[in-house]
């Protein structure tokens, strides 16, 4: 891990260089609190809250539950990180931003667009602002806009994914950006986490692994499906969102669709009614057709966050031993 000034303010509160990734309909108060208590940065998309008022409530609850926390060694909880969708389709952006400014979060990650419009107010309120990017061009733009850190969405990531090979992407961005880098995609265990650091990243996301924890808001059948699936069960398709998204093939089949014969790009609109078939046959929504990354191969059972982080920490130590690192 290369210490950078930006992360120095909370590095000693982390047990691992890890962020529990923000996930639509998955990351809620319980997951964030459990991650932060385990020394992992706990994040959630603000749109998981029904309203700005609920966002205010969530942030208050999380803060109340973490402020007295210290682990066995006396370490306070890891930072909470809000994820702000900055795309123009997010009608709540301005309202959610105001709530965040009020709560002064330590870290914010922007998604689906340039961080430029929200950078200054968030930084003035004391937040580190990271931007997620899926191409070298977008990484250059976010760096030029002044983002404190970059999240590199790489091939195989859960949700709306990147497509670049992580080895290439990290090294290419490291050539022009010396702030903190976060690798997103393919981090299934502590060995992969160690590899992300060797590449030049300061932190990494784990998304899919955290879906399969007791504390995530995901449906129990979703968690079980993750445990039963491997990377071969991941389908890269634009059919559901119009953007490249990694989806779980068994969930597509369970929804009555053929993963090998899906309607054209964006025809199935997640979050809204499916655009095919008779109206009475349209129960398939985002809640029924599920996303996961290649890292699903690392999910073998549903665990508590405590157990998941403890296992990842053991793997991370073993990886160092194997590499003869101190
Ligand atoms: C179900 C699901 C929902 C997601 N929702 C969001 C989101 O709301 N905002 C965001 O920035 N990323 C979202 N992502 C992407 C994750 O933050 C992260 O990039 C990805 O899970 C990393 O890959 P991994 O799952 O293999 O660890 C989502 C991913 C999944 C699987």
CSV table of C-alpha atoms and ligand atoms in Angstrom, one decimal:
chain,number,residue,atom,x,y,z
A,1,UNK,CA,0.0,0.0,0.0
A,2,UNK,CA,1.5,3.3,-1.0
A,3,UNK,CA,0.7,5.9,1.6
A,4,UNK,CA,-0.8,9.0,0.1
A,5,UNK,CA,-1.6,12.2,1.8
A,6,UNK,CA,-5.3,12.0,0.9
A,7,UNK,CA,-5.8,8.7,2.8
A,8,UNK,CA,-3.5,9.5,5.7
A,9,UNK,CA,-6.4,11.0,7.6
A,10,UNK,CA,-8.0,7.6,8.1
A,11,UNK,CA,-5.6,4.9,7.0
A,12,UNK,CA,-5.0,3.8,10.6
A,13,UNK,CA,-8.7,3.1,11.0
A,14,UNK,CA,-8.7,0.5,8.2
A,15,UNK,CA,-8.1,-3.2,8.9
A,16,UNK,CA,-7.8,-3.8,5.2
A,17,UNK,CA,-7.4,-1.6,2.1
A,18,UNK,CA,-11.0,-2.3,1.3
A,19,UNK,CA,-14.3,-0.5,0.5
A,20,UNK,CA,-17.6,-2.4,0.7
A,21,UNK,CA,-18.8,-1.2,-2.7
A,22,UNK,CA,-22.0,0.9,-3.1
A,23,UNK,CA,-24.8,-1.3,-4.5
A,24,UNK,CA,-28.3,-0.3,-5.6
A,25,UNK,CA,-30.9,-2.0,-3.4
A,26,UNK,CA,-28.2,-4.0,-1.5
A,27,UNK,CA,-26.2,-1.5,0.7
A,28,UNK,CA,-28.1,-0.2,3.7
A,29,UNK,CA,-27.5,0.8,7.2
A,30,UNK,CA,-26.8,-2.7,8.6
A,31,UNK,CA,-24.1,-3.4,5.9
A,32,UNK,CA,-22.5,0.0,6.2
A,33,UNK,CA,-22.3,-0.2,10.0
A,34,UNK,CA,-21.0,-3.8,10.0
A,35,UNK,CA,-18.3,-2.9,7.4
A,36,UNK,CA,-17.1,0.2,9.2
A,37,UNK,CA,-17.0,-1.7,12.6
A,38,UNK,CA,-14.7,-4.2,10.8
A,39,UNK,CA,-12.3,-1.6,9.6
A,40,UNK,CA,-13.7,-1.5,6.0
A,41,UNK,CA,-15.0,1.7,4.4
A,42,UNK,CA,-18.8,1.2,4.2
A,43,UNK,CA,-20.5,2.8,1.3
A,44,UNK,CA,-24.0,3.1,0.0
A,45,UNK,CA,-25.7,4.9,-3.0
A,46,UNK,CA,-27.9,7.8,-1.7
A,47,UNK,CA,-30.6,6.6,-4.1
A,48,UNK,CA,-31.1,3.5,-1.8
A,49,UNK,CA,-33.0,5.9,0.5
A,50,UNK,CA,-36.6,6.6,-0.6
A,51,UNK,CA,-36.1,10.4,0.0
A,52,UNK,CA,-33.6,13.0,1.1
A,53,UNK,CA,-35.4,12.8,4.5
A,54,UNK,CA,-34.6,9.1,4.7
A,55,UNK,CA,-31.0,9.8,3.7
A,56,UNK,CA,-30.8,12.3,6.6
A,57,UNK,CA,-32.2,9.6,8.9
A,58,UNK,CA,-29.8,6.9,7.6
A,59,UNK,CA,-26.7,9.1,8.1
A,60,UNK,CA,-27.9,10.0,11.6
A,61,UNK,CA,-28.5,6.3,12.5
A,62,UNK,CA,-25.1,5.2,11.0
A,63,UNK,CA,-23.3,8.0,12.9
A,64,UNK,CA,-25.0,7.2,16.2
A,65,UNK,CA,-24.1,3.5,15.9
A,66,UNK,CA,-20.5,4.1,15.0
A,67,UNK,CA,-19.5,7.1,17.1
A,68,UNK,CA,-18.9,5.1,20.3
A,69,UNK,CA,-17.3,2.1,18.5
A,70,UNK,CA,-13.8,1.0,18.9
A,71,UNK,CA,-12.4,-2.5,18.1
A,72,UNK,CA,-10.4,-4.8,20.4
A,73,UNK,CA,-7.3,-2.7,19.7
A,74,UNK,CA,-9.1,0.5,20.4
A,75,UNK,CA,-9.4,1.5,16.7
A,76,UNK,CA,-12.4,3.6,15.9
A,77,UNK,CA,-14.7,2.7,13.0
A,78,UNK,CA,-13.7,3.1,9.4
A,79,UNK,CA,-15.2,6.0,7.4
A,80,UNK,CA,-18.7,6.0,5.9
A,81,UNK,CA,-18.8,6.8,2.2
A,82,UNK,CA,-21.8,8.0,0.3
A,83,UNK,CA,-22.2,7.3,-3.4
A,84,UNK,CA,-23.8,10.1,-5.4
A,85,UNK,CA,-25.1,9.3,-8.9
A,86,UNK,CA,-24.3,12.5,-10.7
A,87,UNK,CA,-26.0,11.6,-14.0
A,88,UNK,CA,-28.7,14.1,-15.1
A,89,UNK,CA,-31.4,11.4,-14.7
A,90,UNK,CA,-30.9,11.6,-10.9
A,91,UNK,CA,-33.6,14.1,-10.1
A,92,UNK,CA,-32.6,14.1,-6.4
A,93,UNK,CA,-29.0,15.0,-6.9
A,94,UNK,CA,-29.2,18.5,-5.5
A,95,UNK,CA,-31.3,17.5,-2.5
A,96,UNK,CA,-29.1,14.6,-1.6
A,97,UNK,CA,-26.1,16.8,-2.0
A,98,UNK,CA,-27.5,19.2,0.5
A,99,UNK,CA,-28.1,16.4,3.0
A,100,UNK,CA,-24.5,15.2,2.5
A,101,UNK,CA,-23.1,18.7,3.1
A,102,UNK,CA,-25.1,18.9,6.3
A,103,UNK,CA,-23.7,15.6,7.6
A,104,UNK,CA,-20.1,16.3,6.3
A,105,UNK,CA,-19.2,12.7,5.3
A,106,UNK,CA,-15.5,11.8,5.2
A,107,UNK,CA,-15.7,10.4,1.7
A,108,UNK,CA,-18.0,10.6,-1.3
A,109,UNK,CA,-17.8,8.6,-4.5
A,110,UNK,CA,-19.5,10.0,-7.6
A,111,UNK,CA,-20.9,7.7,-10.3
A,112,UNK,CA,-22.1,7.9,-13.9
A,113,UNK,CA,-20.8,11.3,-14.8
A,114,UNK,CA,-18.3,14.0,-14.1
A,115,UNK,CA,-17.6,14.9,-10.5
A,116,UNK,CA,-17.0,18.5,-11.4
A,117,UNK,CA,-20.4,20.0,-10.3
A,118,UNK,CA,-20.2,18.5,-6.8
A,119,UNK,CA,-16.5,18.6,-6.1
A,120,UNK,CA,-16.1,22.0,-4.6
A,121,UNK,CA,-19.0,22.0,-2.1
A,122,UNK,CA,-18.2,18.5,-0.9
A,123,UNK,CA,-14.5,19.2,-0.5
A,124,UNK,CA,-15.3,22.5,1.3
A,125,UNK,CA,-17.4,20.3,3.7
A,126,UNK,CA,-14.4,18.2,4.4
A,127,UNK,CA,-15.1,15.2,2.1
A,128,UNK,CA,-12.6,13.3,0.0
A,129,UNK,CA,-14.2,13.0,-3.4
A,130,UNK,CA,-13.5,10.0,-5.5
A,131,UNK,CA,-14.9,9.6,-9.0
A,132,UNK,CA,-15.6,6.2,-10.7
A,133,UNK,CA,-14.4,5.9,-14.3
A,134,UNK,CA,-14.5,3.1,-16.9
A,135,UNK,CA,-12.0,4.5,-19.5
A,136,UNK,CA,-8.7,6.2,-19.6
A,137,UNK,CA,-10.3,9.2,-21.2
A,138,UNK,CA,-12.7,9.5,-18.3
A,139,UNK,CA,-10.0,9.0,-15.8
A,140,UNK,CA,-8.0,11.9,-17.4
A,141,UNK,CA,-11.0,14.1,-17.2
A,142,UNK,CA,-11.9,13.3,-13.6
A,143,UNK,CA,-8.3,13.9,-12.6
A,144,UNK,CA,-8.2,17.2,-14.5
A,145,UNK,CA,-11.5,18.2,-12.7
A,146,UNK,CA,-9.7,17.7,-9.4
A,147,UNK,CA,-11.0,14.5,-8.0
A,148,UNK,CA,-9.1,13.3,-4.9
A,149,UNK,CA,-9.2,9.7,-6.0
A,150,UNK,CA,-10.4,7.5,-8.8
A,151,UNK,CA,-12.3,4.2,-8.8
A,152,UNK,CA,-11.4,2.2,-11.8
A,153,UNK,CA,-14.3,0.0,-13.0
A,154,UNK,CA,-12.7,-2.9,-14.8
A,155,UNK,CA,-13.9,-6.0,-16.8
A,156,UNK,CA,-15.9,-8.4,-14.7
A,157,UNK,CA,-17.2,-6.0,-12.1
A,158,UNK,CA,-20.7,-6.4,-10.8
A,159,UNK,CA,-23.4,-4.0,-11.8
A,160,UNK,CA,-22.7,-1.6,-14.7
A,161,UNK,CA,-19.2,-2.7,-15.4
A,162,UNK,CA,-16.0,-1.5,-17.0
A,163,UNK,CA,-14.4,-3.4,-19.8
A,164,UNK,CA,-10.7,-2.7,-19.6
A,165,UNK,CA,-8.3,-5.3,-18.3
A,166,UNK,CA,-7.3,-4.3,-14.7
A,167,UNK,CA,-3.6,-4.8,-15.3
A,168,UNK,CA,-3.6,-2.4,-18.2
A,169,UNK,CA,-6.1,0.1,-16.7
A,170,UNK,CA,-4.3,0.6,-13.4
A,171,UNK,CA,-0.9,0.9,-14.9
A,172,UNK,CA,-2.1,3.4,-17.6
A,173,UNK,CA,-3.8,5.6,-15.0
A,174,UNK,CA,-0.8,5.4,-12.6
A,175,UNK,CA,1.2,6.9,-15.4
A,176,UNK,CA,-0.6,10.3,-15.0
A,177,UNK,CA,-2.4,10.2,-11.6
A,178,UNK,CA,-0.6,9.8,-8.3
A,179,UNK,CA,-3.6,10.2,-6.0
A,180,UNK,CA,-5.4,7.2,-4.5
A,181,UNK,CA,-6.7,4.6,-6.9
A,182,UNK,CA,-9.4,2.0,-6.1
A,183,UNK,CA,-9.7,-1.1,-8.2
A,184,UNK,CA,-13.3,-2.2,-8.8
A,185,UNK,CA,-14.0,-5.7,-10.2
A,186,UNK,CA,-12.6,-9.2,-9.7
A,187,UNK,CA,-11.7,-8.8,-6.1
A,188,UNK,CA,-12.9,-12.1,-4.7
A,189,UNK,CA,-10.5,-12.6,-1.8
A,190,UNK,CA,-7.5,-11.3,0.1
A,191,UNK,CA,-5.1,-12.6,-2.5
A,192,UNK,CA,-6.8,-10.5,-5.2
A,193,UNK,CA,-6.7,-7.6,-2.8
A,194,UNK,CA,-3.0,-7.9,-2.3
A,195,UNK,CA,-2.6,-8.1,-6.1
A,196,UNK,CA,-4.5,-4.8,-6.5
A,197,UNK,CA,-2.0,-3.2,-4.2
A,198,UNK,CA,0.9,-4.7,-6.2
A,199,UNK,CA,-0.5,-3.1,-9.3
A,200,UNK,CA,-0.5,0.3,-7.7
A,201,UNK,CA,-3.9,0.7,-6.1
A,202,UNK,CA,-4.4,2.0,-2.6
A,203,UNK,CA,-7.8,0.5,-2.1
A,204,UNK,CA,-10.2,-2.0,-3.8
A,205,UNK,CA,-13.9,-2.5,-3.9
A,206,UNK,CA,-15.6,-5.7,-3.0
A,207,UNK,CA,-19.2,-5.7,-4.1
A,208,UNK,CA,-20.5,-9.1,-5.0
A,209,UNK,CA,-18.9,-10.7,-1.9
A,210,UNK,CA,-20.8,-8.3,0.4
A,211,UNK,CA,-24.1,-9.0,-1.3
A,212,UNK,CA,-23.8,-12.5,0.2
A,213,UNK,CA,-23.6,-11.4,3.8
A,214,UNK,CA,-26.4,-11.5,6.4
A,215,UNK,CA,-26.3,-7.7,6.7
A,216,UNK,CA,-27.0,-6.9,3.0
A,217,UNK,CA,-30.5,-5.9,2.0
A,218,UNK,CA,-30.5,-8.5,-0.9
A,219,UNK,CA,-33.2,-11.2,-1.1
A,220,UNK,CA,-32.2,-14.4,0.6
A,221,UNK,CA,-32.7,-16.3,-2.7
A,222,UNK,CA,-30.2,-13.9,-4.4
A,223,UNK,CA,-27.6,-14.6,-1.7
A,224,UNK,CA,-28.1,-18.4,-2.1
A,225,UNK,CA,-27.8,-18.1,-5.9
A,226,UNK,CA,-24.5,-16.3,-5.5
A,227,UNK,CA,-23.2,-19.1,-3.3
A,228,UNK,CA,-24.3,-21.7,-6.0
A,229,UNK,CA,-22.8,-19.7,-9.0
A,230,UNK,CA,-19.4,-19.4,-10.5
A,231,UNK,CA,-17.9,-16.8,-12.9
A,232,UNK,CA,-19.2,-18.9,-15.8
A,233,UNK,CA,-22.7,-17.9,-14.7
A,234,UNK,CA,-22.1,-14.2,-15.3
A,235,UNK,CA,-23.6,-12.8,-18.5
A,236,UNK,CA,-22.3,-9.4,-19.9
A,237,UNK,CA,-25.3,-7.8,-21.5
A,238,UNK,CA,-26.8,-4.4,-22.4
A,239,UNK,CA,-30.3,-5.9,-22.4
A,240,UNK,CA,-31.4,-4.8,-19.0
A,241,UNK,CA,-29.9,-1.3,-18.6
A,242,UNK,CA,-28.8,-0.2,-22.0
A,243,UNK,CA,-25.2,-0.2,-20.6
A,244,UNK,CA,-22.8,-3.1,-20.2
A,245,UNK,CA,-23.9,-4.9,-17.1
A,246,UNK,CA,-22.9,-8.2,-15.6
A,247,UNK,CA,-25.9,-10.3,-14.7
A,248,UNK,CA,-26.5,-13.7,-13.1
A,249,UNK,CA,-27.7,-16.1,-15.8
A,250,UNK,CA,-29.7,-18.3,-13.3
A,251,UNK,CA,-31.7,-15.2,-12.3
A,252,UNK,CA,-32.5,-14.4,-15.9
A,253,UNK,CA,-33.7,-18.0,-16.4
A,254,UNK,CA,-35.7,-17.9,-13.2
A,255,UNK,CA,-37.5,-14.8,-14.5
A,256,UNK,CA,-38.6,-16.8,-17.6
A,257,UNK,CA,-36.1,-15.3,-20.1
A,258,UNK,CA,-33.5,-17.1,-22.2
A,259,UNK,CA,-30.0,-15.5,-21.3
A,260,UNK,CA,-28.8,-16.6,-24.8
A,261,UNK,CA,-31.7,-15.0,-26.6
A,262,UNK,CA,-32.4,-11.7,-24.9
A,263,UNK,CA,-34.2,-8.8,-26.6
A,264,UNK,CA,-32.0,-6.1,-28.0
A,265,UNK,CA,-30.0,-3.6,-26.0
A,266,UNK,CA,-32.0,-1.8,-23.3
A,267,UNK,CA,-35.3,-3.4,-24.3
A,268,UNK,CA,-35.6,-4.7,-20.7
A,269,UNK,CA,-35.6,-1.7,-18.5
A,270,UNK,CA,-34.5,-2.5,-15.0
A,271,UNK,CA,-36.4,-0.6,-12.4
A,272,UNK,CA,-39.4,-0.3,-14.7
A,273,UNK,CA,-41.7,-2.8,-16.2
A,274,UNK,CA,-40.1,-5.1,-18.7
A,275,UNK,CA,-40.9,-4.0,-22.1
A,276,UNK,CA,-41.9,-7.3,-23.6
A,277,UNK,CA,-44.8,-9.7,-23.2
A,278,UNK,CA,-48.3,-9.1,-21.9
A,279,UNK,CA,-48.7,-6.7,-19.0
A,280,UNK,CA,-49.9,-9.4,-16.7
A,281,UNK,CA,-46.7,-11.3,-17.4
A,282,UNK,CA,-44.4,-8.5,-16.3
A,283,UNK,CA,-43.4,-9.3,-12.8
A,284,UNK,CA,-39.7,-9.1,-13.7
A,285,UNK,CA,-38.0,-6.1,-12.3
A,286,UNK,CA,-34.6,-5.3,-10.9
A,287,UNK,CA,-35.6,-7.2,-7.8
A,288,UNK,CA,-36.0,-10.4,-9.8
A,289,UNK,CA,-33.1,-10.2,-12.3
A,290,UNK,CA,-29.9,-9.9,-10.4
A,291,UNK,CA,-26.4,-8.6,-11.0
A,292,UNK,CA,-23.0,-10.0,-9.9
A,293,UNK,CA,-19.4,-9.8,-10.9
A,294,UNK,CA,-16.9,-12.5,-11.9
A,295,UNK,CA,-15.9,-12.4,-8.2
A,296,UNK,CA,-19.0,-14.6,-7.6
A,297,UNK,CA,-16.6,-17.5,-7.9
A,298,UNK,CA,-15.3,-16.5,-4.5
A,299,UNK,CA,-18.8,-16.7,-2.8
A,300,UNK,CA,-19.3,-20.2,-1.4
A,301,UNK,CA,-21.7,-19.5,1.4
A,302,UNK,CA,-23.6,-16.6,3.0
A,303,UNK,CA,-21.6,-15.2,5.9
A,304,UNK,CA,-21.8,-12.4,8.5
A,305,UNK,CA,-19.7,-9.4,7.6
A,306,UNK,CA,-17.5,-10.1,10.7
A,307,UNK,CA,-16.7,-13.6,9.3
A,308,UNK,CA,-16.3,-12.4,5.7
A,309,UNK,CA,-13.8,-9.7,6.7
A,310,UNK,CA,-11.9,-12.0,9.0
A,311,UNK,CA,-11.5,-14.6,6.2
A,312,UNK,CA,-10.4,-11.9,3.8
A,313,UNK,CA,-7.8,-10.6,6.3
A,314,UNK,CA,-6.4,-14.1,6.8
A,315,UNK,CA,-6.1,-14.5,3.0
A,316,UNK,CA,-4.5,-11.1,2.7
A,317,UNK,CA,-1.9,-12.2,5.3
A,318,UNK,CA,-1.4,-15.5,3.6
A,319,UNK,CA,-0.8,-13.8,0.3
A,320,UNK,CA,2.0,-11.7,1.9
A,321,UNK,CA,3.6,-14.8,3.3
A,322,UNK,CA,3.4,-16.5,-0.1
A,323,UNK,CA,5.1,-13.4,-1.7
A,324,UNK,CA,7.5,-13.2,1.2
A,325,UNK,CA,6.4,-9.7,1.9
A,326,UNK,CA,6.7,-8.3,5.4
B,1,LIG,C1,-26.2,-5.4,-7.4
B,1,LIG,C2,-25.2,-4.3,-7.7
B,1,LIG,C3,-25.6,-3.0,-7.6
B,1,LIG,C4,-24.7,-1.9,-7.9
B,1,LIG,N1,-25.1,-0.6,-7.7
B,1,LIG,C5,-24.2,0.4,-7.8
B,1,LIG,C6,-24.5,1.7,-7.5
B,1,LIG,O1,-25.6,2.0,-7.1
B,1,LIG,N2,-23.5,2.7,-7.6
B,1,LIG,C7,-22.3,2.3,-8.0
B,1,LIG,O2,-21.4,3.2,-8.1
B,1,LIG,N3,-21.9,1.1,-8.3
B,1,LIG,C8,-22.8,0.1,-8.2
B,1,LIG,N4,-22.5,-1.2,-8.4
B,1,LIG,C9,-21.0,-1.5,-8.7
B,1,LIG,C10,-20.2,-1.8,-7.4
B,1,LIG,O3,-20.1,-0.6,-6.7
B,1,LIG,C11,-18.8,-2.3,-7.8
B,1,LIG,O4,-18.2,-1.5,-8.8
B,1,LIG,C12,-18.8,-3.8,-8.2
B,1,LIG,O5,-19.7,-4.5,-7.4
B,1,LIG,C13,-17.4,-4.3,-8.1
B,1,LIG,O6,-17.3,-5.6,-8.6
B,1,LIG,P1,-17.5,-7.0,-7.7
B,1,LIG,O7,-19.0,-7.1,-7.5
B,1,LIG,O8,-17.0,-8.1,-8.6
B,1,LIG,O9,-16.7,-6.8,-6.5
B,1,LIG,C14,-23.4,-2.3,-8.2
B,1,LIG,C15,-23.0,-3.6,-8.3
B,1,LIG,C16,-23.9,-4.6,-8.0
B,1,LIG,C17,-23.5,-6.1,-8.1
